Coordinates of C-alpha atoms and ligand atoms in Angstrom, one line a residue:
M423 CA 63.3 -76.0 -41.0
A424 CA 61.8 -74.7 -37.6
N425 CA 58.3 -76.3 -37.2
C426 CA 57.3 -78.5 -40.1
A427 CA 54.3 -80.6 -41.1
V428 CA 54.8 -83.7 -43.2
V429 CA 51.6 -84.4 -45.1
G430 CA 50.3 -86.5 -48.0
I431 CA 49.4 -84.7 -51.2
N432 CA 47.4 -87.5 -52.8
W433 CA 45.5 -90.6 -51.5
G434 CA 48.1 -91.5 -48.9
D435 CA 51.0 -94.0 -49.0
E436 CA 53.2 -91.5 -50.6
G437 CA 56.1 -92.2 -48.2
K438 CA 55.4 -89.9 -45.2
G439 CA 56.8 -92.3 -42.7
R440 CA 60.0 -92.6 -44.7
M441 CA 60.4 -88.8 -44.9
V442 CA 59.6 -88.3 -41.2
D443 CA 62.2 -90.9 -40.3
L444 CA 64.8 -89.0 -42.4
L445 CA 63.9 -85.6 -41.0
T446 CA 63.8 -86.5 -37.3
D447 CA 67.5 -86.0 -37.4
H448 CA 66.7 -82.3 -37.2
F449 CA 63.7 -82.3 -34.8
D450 CA 63.1 -82.7 -31.1
I451 CA 59.5 -83.7 -31.1
V452 CA 57.2 -85.6 -33.5
V453 CA 53.4 -85.3 -33.1
R454 CA 50.8 -87.5 -34.8
Y455 CA 47.8 -85.2 -35.0
Q456 CA 45.0 -87.1 -36.7
G457 CA 43.8 -90.5 -37.8
G458 CA 44.4 -93.8 -36.1
G459 CA 45.9 -97.2 -36.3
N460 CA 44.6 -97.6 -39.9
A461 CA 47.8 -95.8 -41.1
G462 CA 50.7 -97.8 -42.4
H463 CA 53.9 -95.8 -42.4
T464 CA 56.8 -98.0 -43.5
V465 CA 60.2 -97.0 -42.3
I466 CA 63.5 -98.8 -43.1
N467 CA 66.6 -97.7 -41.3
D468 CA 69.6 -99.1 -39.3
K469 CA 67.1 -100.5 -36.7
G470 CA 65.2 -102.6 -39.2
K471 CA 62.0 -102.5 -41.2
F472 CA 58.9 -101.2 -39.4
A473 CA 55.3 -100.7 -40.4
L474 CA 54.0 -98.1 -38.0
H475 CA 50.3 -97.6 -37.5
L476 CA 49.5 -95.2 -34.7
L477 CA 53.0 -94.6 -33.3
P478 CA 54.7 -91.5 -34.7
S479 CA 57.6 -92.3 -37.0
G480 CA 60.0 -90.5 -34.7
V481 CA 60.0 -93.5 -32.3
L482 CA 62.8 -94.9 -34.3
R483 CA 65.2 -92.1 -33.7
D484 CA 67.0 -91.9 -30.3
G485 CA 66.4 -88.7 -28.4
V486 CA 63.1 -87.7 -30.1
V487 CA 60.0 -87.2 -28.0
N488 CA 56.9 -88.6 -29.7
I489 CA 53.4 -87.4 -29.0
L490 CA 50.0 -88.8 -29.9
G491 CA 47.9 -85.6 -30.0
N492 CA 44.3 -85.0 -29.0
G493 CA 43.2 -85.4 -32.7
V494 CA 44.1 -89.1 -33.0
A495 CA 41.8 -92.1 -32.6
L496 CA 43.5 -93.7 -29.7
D497 CA 42.9 -97.5 -29.6
P498 CA 44.6 -98.7 -26.4
E499 CA 44.5 -102.4 -27.4
N500 CA 46.1 -101.9 -30.8
L501 CA 48.6 -99.3 -29.6
L502 CA 49.9 -101.8 -27.0
K503 CA 50.2 -104.5 -29.6
E504 CA 52.2 -102.1 -31.8
I505 CA 54.4 -101.0 -29.0
D506 CA 55.2 -104.7 -28.2
Q507 CA 56.0 -105.3 -31.9
V508 CA 58.4 -102.4 -32.1
R509 CA 60.0 -103.3 -28.7
A510 CA 60.5 -106.9 -30.0
N511 CA 62.7 -105.3 -32.7
G512 CA 64.9 -103.8 -30.1
V513 CA 63.5 -100.3 -30.0
D514 CA 62.8 -98.9 -26.5
I515 CA 59.5 -97.1 -26.0
T516 CA 59.1 -95.5 -22.6
P517 CA 56.9 -92.7 -21.1
D518 CA 59.9 -90.5 -21.8
T519 CA 59.9 -91.2 -25.5
L520 CA 56.1 -91.6 -26.0
K521 CA 53.5 -89.3 -24.6
I522 CA 49.7 -89.6 -25.1
S523 CA 47.5 -86.5 -24.9
D524 CA 45.1 -86.6 -21.9
R525 CA 42.6 -85.0 -24.3
A526 CA 42.8 -87.9 -26.9
S527 CA 39.6 -89.8 -27.1
L528 CA 39.7 -93.5 -26.7
L529 CA 38.6 -95.8 -29.5
M530 CA 36.4 -98.4 -27.9
P531 CA 36.1 -102.1 -29.0
W532 CA 32.5 -101.3 -30.2
H533 CA 33.9 -98.8 -32.7
R534 CA 35.7 -101.6 -34.5
D535 CA 32.5 -103.8 -34.3
L536 CA 30.3 -101.0 -35.8
D537 CA 32.8 -100.4 -38.6
E538 CA 32.6 -104.0 -39.6
L539 CA 28.8 -104.3 -39.2
E540 CA 28.2 -101.2 -41.3
E541 CA 30.5 -102.3 -44.1
Q542 CA 28.7 -105.7 -44.1
R543 CA 25.3 -103.8 -44.3
L544 CA 26.6 -101.7 -47.2
K545 CA 27.7 -104.8 -49.2
D546 CA 28.8 -103.7 -52.7
K547 CA 28.4 -100.0 -51.7
K548 CA 31.0 -100.3 -49.0
F549 CA 33.7 -97.6 -48.5
G550 CA 36.6 -100.1 -48.3
S551 CA 37.2 -99.3 -44.6
T552 CA 40.2 -100.8 -42.9
K553 CA 37.7 -101.8 -40.2
Q554 CA 39.7 -100.2 -37.4
G555 CA 36.7 -98.4 -36.1
I556 CA 37.8 -95.0 -37.3
A557 CA 34.6 -93.6 -38.8
P558 CA 32.4 -94.7 -35.9
F559 CA 35.0 -93.3 -33.5
Y560 CA 35.1 -89.8 -35.0
S561 CA 31.3 -89.8 -35.4
D562 CA 31.1 -90.4 -31.6
K563 CA 33.7 -87.8 -30.9
Y564 CA 31.7 -85.2 -32.7
Q565 CA 28.6 -86.4 -30.8
K566 CA 30.7 -86.0 -27.6
K567 CA 30.2 -89.7 -26.9
T568 CA 33.8 -90.7 -26.2
V569 CA 35.9 -90.8 -23.1
L570 CA 39.2 -89.0 -23.0
A571 CA 42.5 -90.7 -22.1
G572 CA 42.8 -88.3 -19.1
E573 CA 39.6 -89.7 -17.6
L574 CA 41.6 -92.9 -16.8
F575 CA 42.8 -90.9 -13.8
Y576 CA 39.3 -90.4 -12.5
P577 CA 38.1 -94.1 -12.1
E578 CA 34.7 -93.4 -10.4
E579 CA 33.6 -90.8 -12.9
L580 CA 35.0 -92.9 -15.8
K581 CA 32.9 -95.9 -14.7
E582 CA 29.7 -94.0 -14.8
H583 CA 30.6 -92.3 -18.1
L584 CA 31.4 -95.6 -19.7
R585 CA 28.2 -97.2 -18.3
D586 CA 26.1 -94.4 -20.0
L587 CA 27.9 -94.7 -23.3
M588 CA 27.6 -98.5 -23.2
E589 CA 23.8 -98.3 -22.6
W590 CA 23.5 -96.1 -25.7
K591 CA 25.9 -98.1 -27.8
N592 CA 24.1 -101.4 -26.9
L593 CA 20.8 -100.0 -28.3
I594 CA 22.5 -99.4 -31.6
L595 CA 24.4 -102.7 -31.7
T596 CA 21.3 -104.8 -30.8
K597 CA 18.4 -102.9 -32.4
V598 CA 20.0 -101.5 -35.6
Y599 CA 22.5 -104.3 -36.4
G600 CA 21.1 -107.3 -34.4
A601 CA 24.6 -107.7 -32.8
K602 CA 25.5 -108.8 -29.3
P603 CA 25.5 -106.1 -26.5
Y604 CA 28.5 -105.2 -24.3
T605 CA 28.5 -106.0 -20.6
E606 CA 30.1 -104.1 -17.7
E607 CA 32.4 -107.0 -17.2
M608 CA 33.7 -106.8 -20.8
I609 CA 34.4 -103.1 -20.3
D610 CA 36.1 -103.7 -17.0
Q611 CA 38.3 -106.3 -18.6
W612 CA 39.2 -103.9 -21.4
L613 CA 40.1 -101.2 -18.9
H614 CA 42.2 -103.7 -16.9
D615 CA 43.9 -105.3 -19.9
Y616 CA 44.7 -102.3 -22.0
C617 CA 43.8 -98.9 -20.5
E618 CA 45.8 -99.4 -17.2
K619 CA 48.8 -100.1 -19.3
I620 CA 48.7 -97.0 -21.4
K621 CA 48.2 -94.8 -18.3
P622 CA 51.9 -94.2 -17.7
F623 CA 52.1 -92.5 -21.1
V624 CA 49.2 -90.2 -20.7
C625 CA 49.9 -86.5 -19.7
D626 CA 49.1 -82.9 -20.6
T627 CA 51.0 -82.9 -23.9
G628 CA 49.6 -79.4 -24.8
S629 CA 51.6 -77.8 -22.0
L630 CA 54.6 -79.9 -22.9
L631 CA 54.5 -78.6 -26.5
Q632 CA 54.1 -74.9 -25.4
Q633 CA 57.0 -75.3 -23.1
A634 CA 59.2 -77.0 -25.7
S635 CA 58.4 -74.3 -28.2
K636 CA 59.4 -71.6 -25.7
E637 CA 62.7 -73.4 -25.2
G638 CA 63.3 -73.2 -29.0
K639 CA 62.7 -76.9 -29.7
E640 CA 61.6 -77.8 -33.2
I641 CA 58.4 -79.8 -33.8
L642 CA 57.5 -82.0 -36.7
F643 CA 53.8 -82.7 -37.3
E644 CA 53.1 -86.1 -38.9
A645 CA 49.9 -86.7 -40.8
Q646 CA 48.2 -89.8 -42.0
L647 CA 46.7 -90.4 -45.5
G648 CA 46.6 -87.4 -47.9
S649 CA 44.7 -84.3 -49.2
L650 CA 42.2 -86.4 -51.3
R651 CA 41.2 -88.2 -48.1
D652 CA 40.7 -85.1 -46.0
L653 CA 37.2 -85.1 -44.4
D654 CA 36.4 -81.6 -45.7
Y655 CA 38.5 -81.2 -48.9
G656 CA 38.9 -84.8 -50.1
I657 CA 36.8 -86.9 -52.4
H658 CA 33.6 -87.0 -50.4
P659 CA 32.4 -89.6 -49.2
Y660 CA 35.5 -91.6 -49.9
T661 CA 37.5 -89.7 -47.4
T662 CA 38.7 -90.6 -44.0
S663 CA 36.9 -89.2 -41.0
S664 CA 39.5 -86.6 -39.9
N665 CA 41.3 -83.7 -41.5
T666 CA 44.5 -84.9 -43.1
S667 CA 45.6 -81.3 -44.0
A668 CA 48.4 -79.4 -42.4
A669 CA 45.9 -76.7 -41.3
Y670 CA 44.6 -79.2 -38.8
A671 CA 48.0 -79.9 -37.2
P672 CA 47.8 -77.1 -34.6
I673 CA 44.3 -78.3 -33.4
G674 CA 45.0 -82.0 -33.5
S675 CA 48.4 -81.8 -31.9
G676 CA 47.4 -79.9 -28.7
F677 CA 49.1 -76.6 -29.7
P678 CA 46.4 -74.5 -31.4
G679 CA 48.5 -71.4 -31.5
V680 CA 51.5 -72.9 -33.1
K681 CA 52.9 -71.4 -36.3
I682 CA 53.8 -74.0 -38.9
D683 CA 56.8 -72.7 -40.8
E684 CA 57.1 -75.3 -43.5
V685 CA 54.7 -77.8 -45.0
L686 CA 56.5 -80.6 -46.7
G687 CA 54.1 -82.4 -49.1
I688 CA 54.9 -85.9 -50.1
V689 CA 54.1 -86.9 -53.7
K690 CA 54.8 -90.3 -55.2
A691 CA 56.3 -90.4 -58.7
Y692 CA 53.1 -92.2 -59.8
S693 CA 49.6 -92.5 -58.3
T694 CA 48.2 -95.1 -56.0
C695 CA 44.9 -95.4 -54.1
V696 CA 43.7 -97.8 -51.5
G697 CA 40.0 -98.5 -51.1
E698 CA 37.0 -97.4 -53.1
G699 CA 36.2 -94.1 -54.9
P700 CA 37.1 -92.3 -58.1
F701 CA 40.7 -92.6 -59.3
V702 CA 40.8 -90.9 -62.7
S703 CA 44.3 -91.9 -63.8
E704 CA 43.9 -95.6 -62.8
M705 CA 45.7 -98.1 -64.9
F706 CA 44.5 -101.7 -65.5
G707 CA 45.7 -105.0 -66.8
K708 CA 49.3 -105.8 -67.4
E709 CA 50.4 -102.2 -67.3
A710 CA 49.0 -101.8 -63.8
D711 CA 50.3 -105.2 -62.6
D712 CA 53.9 -104.3 -63.7
L713 CA 53.8 -101.0 -61.9
R714 CA 52.2 -102.5 -58.7
E715 CA 55.0 -105.2 -58.6
A716 CA 57.8 -102.7 -59.3
G717 CA 56.6 -100.4 -56.5
H718 CA 55.5 -103.3 -54.1
E719 CA 52.1 -101.6 -53.9
Y720 CA 50.4 -103.6 -51.2
G721 CA 48.9 -102.0 -48.1
A722 CA 51.1 -101.9 -45.0
K723 CA 48.1 -102.3 -42.8
T724 CA 45.8 -104.6 -44.8
G725 CA 48.1 -106.3 -47.4
R726 CA 45.5 -105.2 -50.0
P727 CA 46.8 -104.6 -53.5
R728 CA 46.8 -100.9 -54.1
R729 CA 45.2 -99.5 -57.2
V730 CA 47.9 -97.8 -59.3
G731 CA 47.9 -95.2 -62.0
A732 CA 49.8 -92.5 -63.9
L733 CA 50.9 -89.5 -61.8
D734 CA 47.7 -87.4 -61.6
L735 CA 48.8 -83.8 -62.0
V736 CA 45.3 -82.5 -61.7
A737 CA 44.8 -84.2 -58.3
T738 CA 48.4 -83.3 -57.2
R739 CA 48.0 -79.6 -58.0
Y740 CA 44.8 -79.6 -55.9
G741 CA 46.5 -81.6 -53.2
V742 CA 49.4 -79.0 -53.0
Q743 CA 46.8 -76.2 -52.7
V744 CA 44.8 -78.0 -50.0
Q745 CA 48.0 -78.5 -48.0
A746 CA 49.4 -75.1 -48.7
A747 CA 52.7 -77.1 -49.3
T748 CA 55.8 -74.9 -49.2
Q749 CA 58.0 -77.7 -50.6
I750 CA 57.7 -81.3 -52.0
A751 CA 59.4 -84.6 -51.5
L752 CA 59.0 -86.7 -54.6
T753 CA 59.3 -90.4 -53.6
K754 CA 59.7 -93.7 -55.4
L755 CA 61.3 -92.2 -58.6
D756 CA 63.4 -95.4 -58.8
V757 CA 60.2 -97.5 -59.3
L758 CA 59.7 -95.9 -62.8
S759 CA 63.1 -97.0 -64.0
F760 CA 61.7 -100.0 -65.9
M761 CA 59.5 -97.8 -68.1
D762 CA 60.5 -96.7 -71.6
K763 CA 57.7 -94.1 -71.7
I764 CA 56.1 -92.7 -68.5
P765 CA 52.4 -91.9 -68.6
V766 CA 51.3 -88.7 -66.9
C767 CA 47.8 -87.4 -66.4
T768 CA 47.9 -83.7 -67.3
K769 CA 44.2 -82.8 -67.5
Y770 CA 40.7 -84.3 -67.2
I771 CA 37.9 -84.3 -69.7
V772 CA 34.7 -83.8 -67.7
D773 CA 31.4 -84.1 -69.7
G774 CA 33.2 -83.3 -72.9
K775 CA 35.2 -80.3 -71.6
E776 CA 38.9 -80.3 -70.9
T777 CA 40.0 -79.0 -67.5
D778 CA 43.1 -78.7 -65.3
Q779 CA 41.0 -78.0 -62.2
F780 CA 40.1 -80.8 -59.8
P781 CA 36.3 -81.2 -60.1
F782 CA 33.7 -81.4 -57.4
P783 CA 33.5 -84.9 -56.0
A784 CA 30.2 -85.9 -57.7
A785 CA 31.7 -84.8 -61.1
L786 CA 34.7 -87.0 -60.7
S787 CA 32.9 -90.2 -61.8
H788 CA 32.4 -88.4 -65.2
A789 CA 36.1 -87.5 -65.5
E790 CA 38.4 -89.1 -68.1
P791 CA 42.2 -88.7 -67.9
V792 CA 44.2 -86.9 -70.6
I793 CA 47.5 -88.9 -70.7
T794 CA 50.8 -87.7 -72.1
Y795 CA 53.9 -89.8 -72.3
V796 CA 57.4 -88.5 -71.2
D797 CA 60.7 -90.2 -71.8
G798 CA 61.9 -92.8 -69.3
W799 CA 65.6 -93.3 -68.3
N800 CA 65.7 -97.0 -68.3
C801 CA 68.5 -97.5 -65.8
D802 CA 69.0 -98.1 -62.0
I803 CA 69.0 -94.8 -60.2
S804 CA 68.6 -96.2 -56.6
K805 CA 72.2 -95.6 -55.6
I806 CA 72.4 -92.0 -56.8
K807 CA 72.9 -89.4 -54.1
K808 CA 73.4 -86.3 -56.1
W809 CA 70.9 -84.4 -58.3
G810 CA 73.6 -83.9 -61.0
D811 CA 74.2 -87.6 -61.2
L812 CA 70.6 -88.4 -62.2
P813 CA 70.1 -89.2 -65.9
K814 CA 68.8 -86.2 -67.8
A815 CA 65.4 -87.8 -68.5
A816 CA 64.9 -88.4 -64.7
Q817 CA 65.8 -84.8 -64.0
D818 CA 63.5 -83.6 -66.7
Y819 CA 60.6 -85.7 -65.2
V820 CA 61.1 -84.1 -61.8
L821 CA 61.4 -80.6 -63.3
Y822 CA 58.3 -81.1 -65.4
I823 CA 56.3 -82.1 -62.3
E824 CA 57.7 -79.2 -60.3
K825 CA 56.6 -76.7 -63.0
E826 CA 53.1 -78.3 -63.3
I827 CA 52.3 -78.3 -59.6
G828 CA 54.0 -75.0 -58.9
C829 CA 55.9 -76.0 -55.8
P830 CA 59.6 -76.6 -55.3
I831 CA 60.7 -80.3 -55.2
T832 CA 63.4 -80.2 -52.6
Y833 CA 63.8 -84.0 -51.9
V834 CA 63.9 -86.8 -54.5
S835 CA 63.7 -90.3 -52.9
V836 CA 65.1 -93.1 -54.9
G837 CA 64.8 -96.0 -52.4
A838 CA 63.0 -97.0 -49.2
E839 CA 66.0 -96.8 -46.9
R840 CA 66.8 -93.7 -44.9
D841 CA 69.8 -92.5 -46.9
E842 CA 68.4 -93.3 -50.4
I843 CA 67.6 -89.7 -50.9
I844 CA 68.7 -86.8 -53.1
L845 CA 68.6 -83.3 -51.6
R846 CA 68.2 -80.5 -54.2
Ligands
GDP1098 P1 53.1 -93.6 -45.9 O1 51.8 -94.2 -45.5 O2 52.9 -92.3 -46.7 O3 54.1 -93.5 -44.9 O4 53.7 -94.5 -47.1 P2 53.8 -96.1 -47.0 O5 54.8 -96.5 -46.1 O6 52.4 -96.7 -46.8 O7 54.1 -96.5 -48.5 C1 55.4 -96.1 -49.1 C2 56.1 -97.4 -49.4 O8 57.2 -97.1 -50.3 C3 56.8 -98.0 -48.2 O9 56.8 -99.4 -48.4 C4 58.2 -97.5 -48.3 O10 59.2 -98.4 -47.7 C5 58.4 -97.4 -49.7 N1 59.3 -96.2 -50.2 C6 59.3 -95.0 -49.7 N2 60.1 -94.2 -50.5 C7 60.6 -95.0 -51.4 C8 61.4 -94.8 -52.6 O11 61.9 -93.7 -52.8 N3 61.7 -95.8 -53.4 C9 61.1 -97.1 -53.1 N4 61.4 -98.0 -54.0 N5 60.3 -97.3 -52.1 C10 60.1 -96.3 -51.3
MG1099 MG1 50.7 -96.0 -45.7

């Protein structure tokens, strides 16, 4: 596959972690290029069951080098907790297997505070943030008010830089939100407890990627969330604060000149959405509860019940276009096995007019779904390994989606475990 980006086509939670884990068999390096510890990528394989947040999903495959690129929100405290959890399950993580870009900005404790304080202020108009500090972090990054991981190697300059940032942050904490200010002792403690411990992992990952590429090594780029949460192309303002699209992978990974040969878009066989914002094909009541239970749709990071709905072809078509996906992995097909008839959202009606185009964000709250029902297959497909062994109705469902979204479906996932996959 040469270089490949694995990206979400919809709202996230499509099964990116599951696909990255499967594909790492063929890759030397996995890079997370955006987002932060608010991700929840669930991976189940011979090593156990893992919910990865910031760590690339390649950490579970021996021999793979994992990189946290300059585009991520690097929270030293939560990263160390996550490393400890993964290590406790018998997986070794060392500076040979995990490398942190010296150009990654550090997520500070005040970013998490500000996230929480702002959601409290917004009350019922809140965004449904995971309160990991992601939005305040990226705002600061764009204001050039963050420190880079590489600055940890320049302690004198770092101290002064942090002192200046703290002074400014304290004004906002105390005067805007009436919260407690930070002290230099608190920041020193944070440096000592967490930053010192991540230092061995920090290096110039950009040069490493360039060199690896020259040697013919293959790189997999792992995204968080999906097209509809992309800062520029998603459902504004219910997006995340970074670009979830494959086009950002070269920038956020530390290899701006890299050519991405394949973009594998992940689509779930039905739709889910965590957090607030328009979700046109949303289902409610018993129908929704049954689907949520069948798919275990609860957030890996927060435990929040996910909103569920019919597969939204309008949003998916748009997501495929945003990602410039060259192929698709359709996941969780097995979850639909309990349905006699499967609902699919084929079009929207916006202000009385039918459309198959994904509308401008502000128009989405006026959109109604047009639902069609297709035949279900009503039997367990989770043990099937070959396309030809799938019941005809399941094949027809996949082929119908493929035709509607205009992109080849090359993988069909029928279970959460590594080998529960059908290659077409
Ligand atoms: P990500 O954030 O895109 O990596 O996706 P999540 O891990 O948040 O959500 C996908 C969930 O579905 C996880 O709990 C996976 O273990 C599970 N999963 C992935 N693929 C399949 C599948 O084909 N069938 C079933 N039943 N579960 C799956
Ligand atoms: Mg997830």
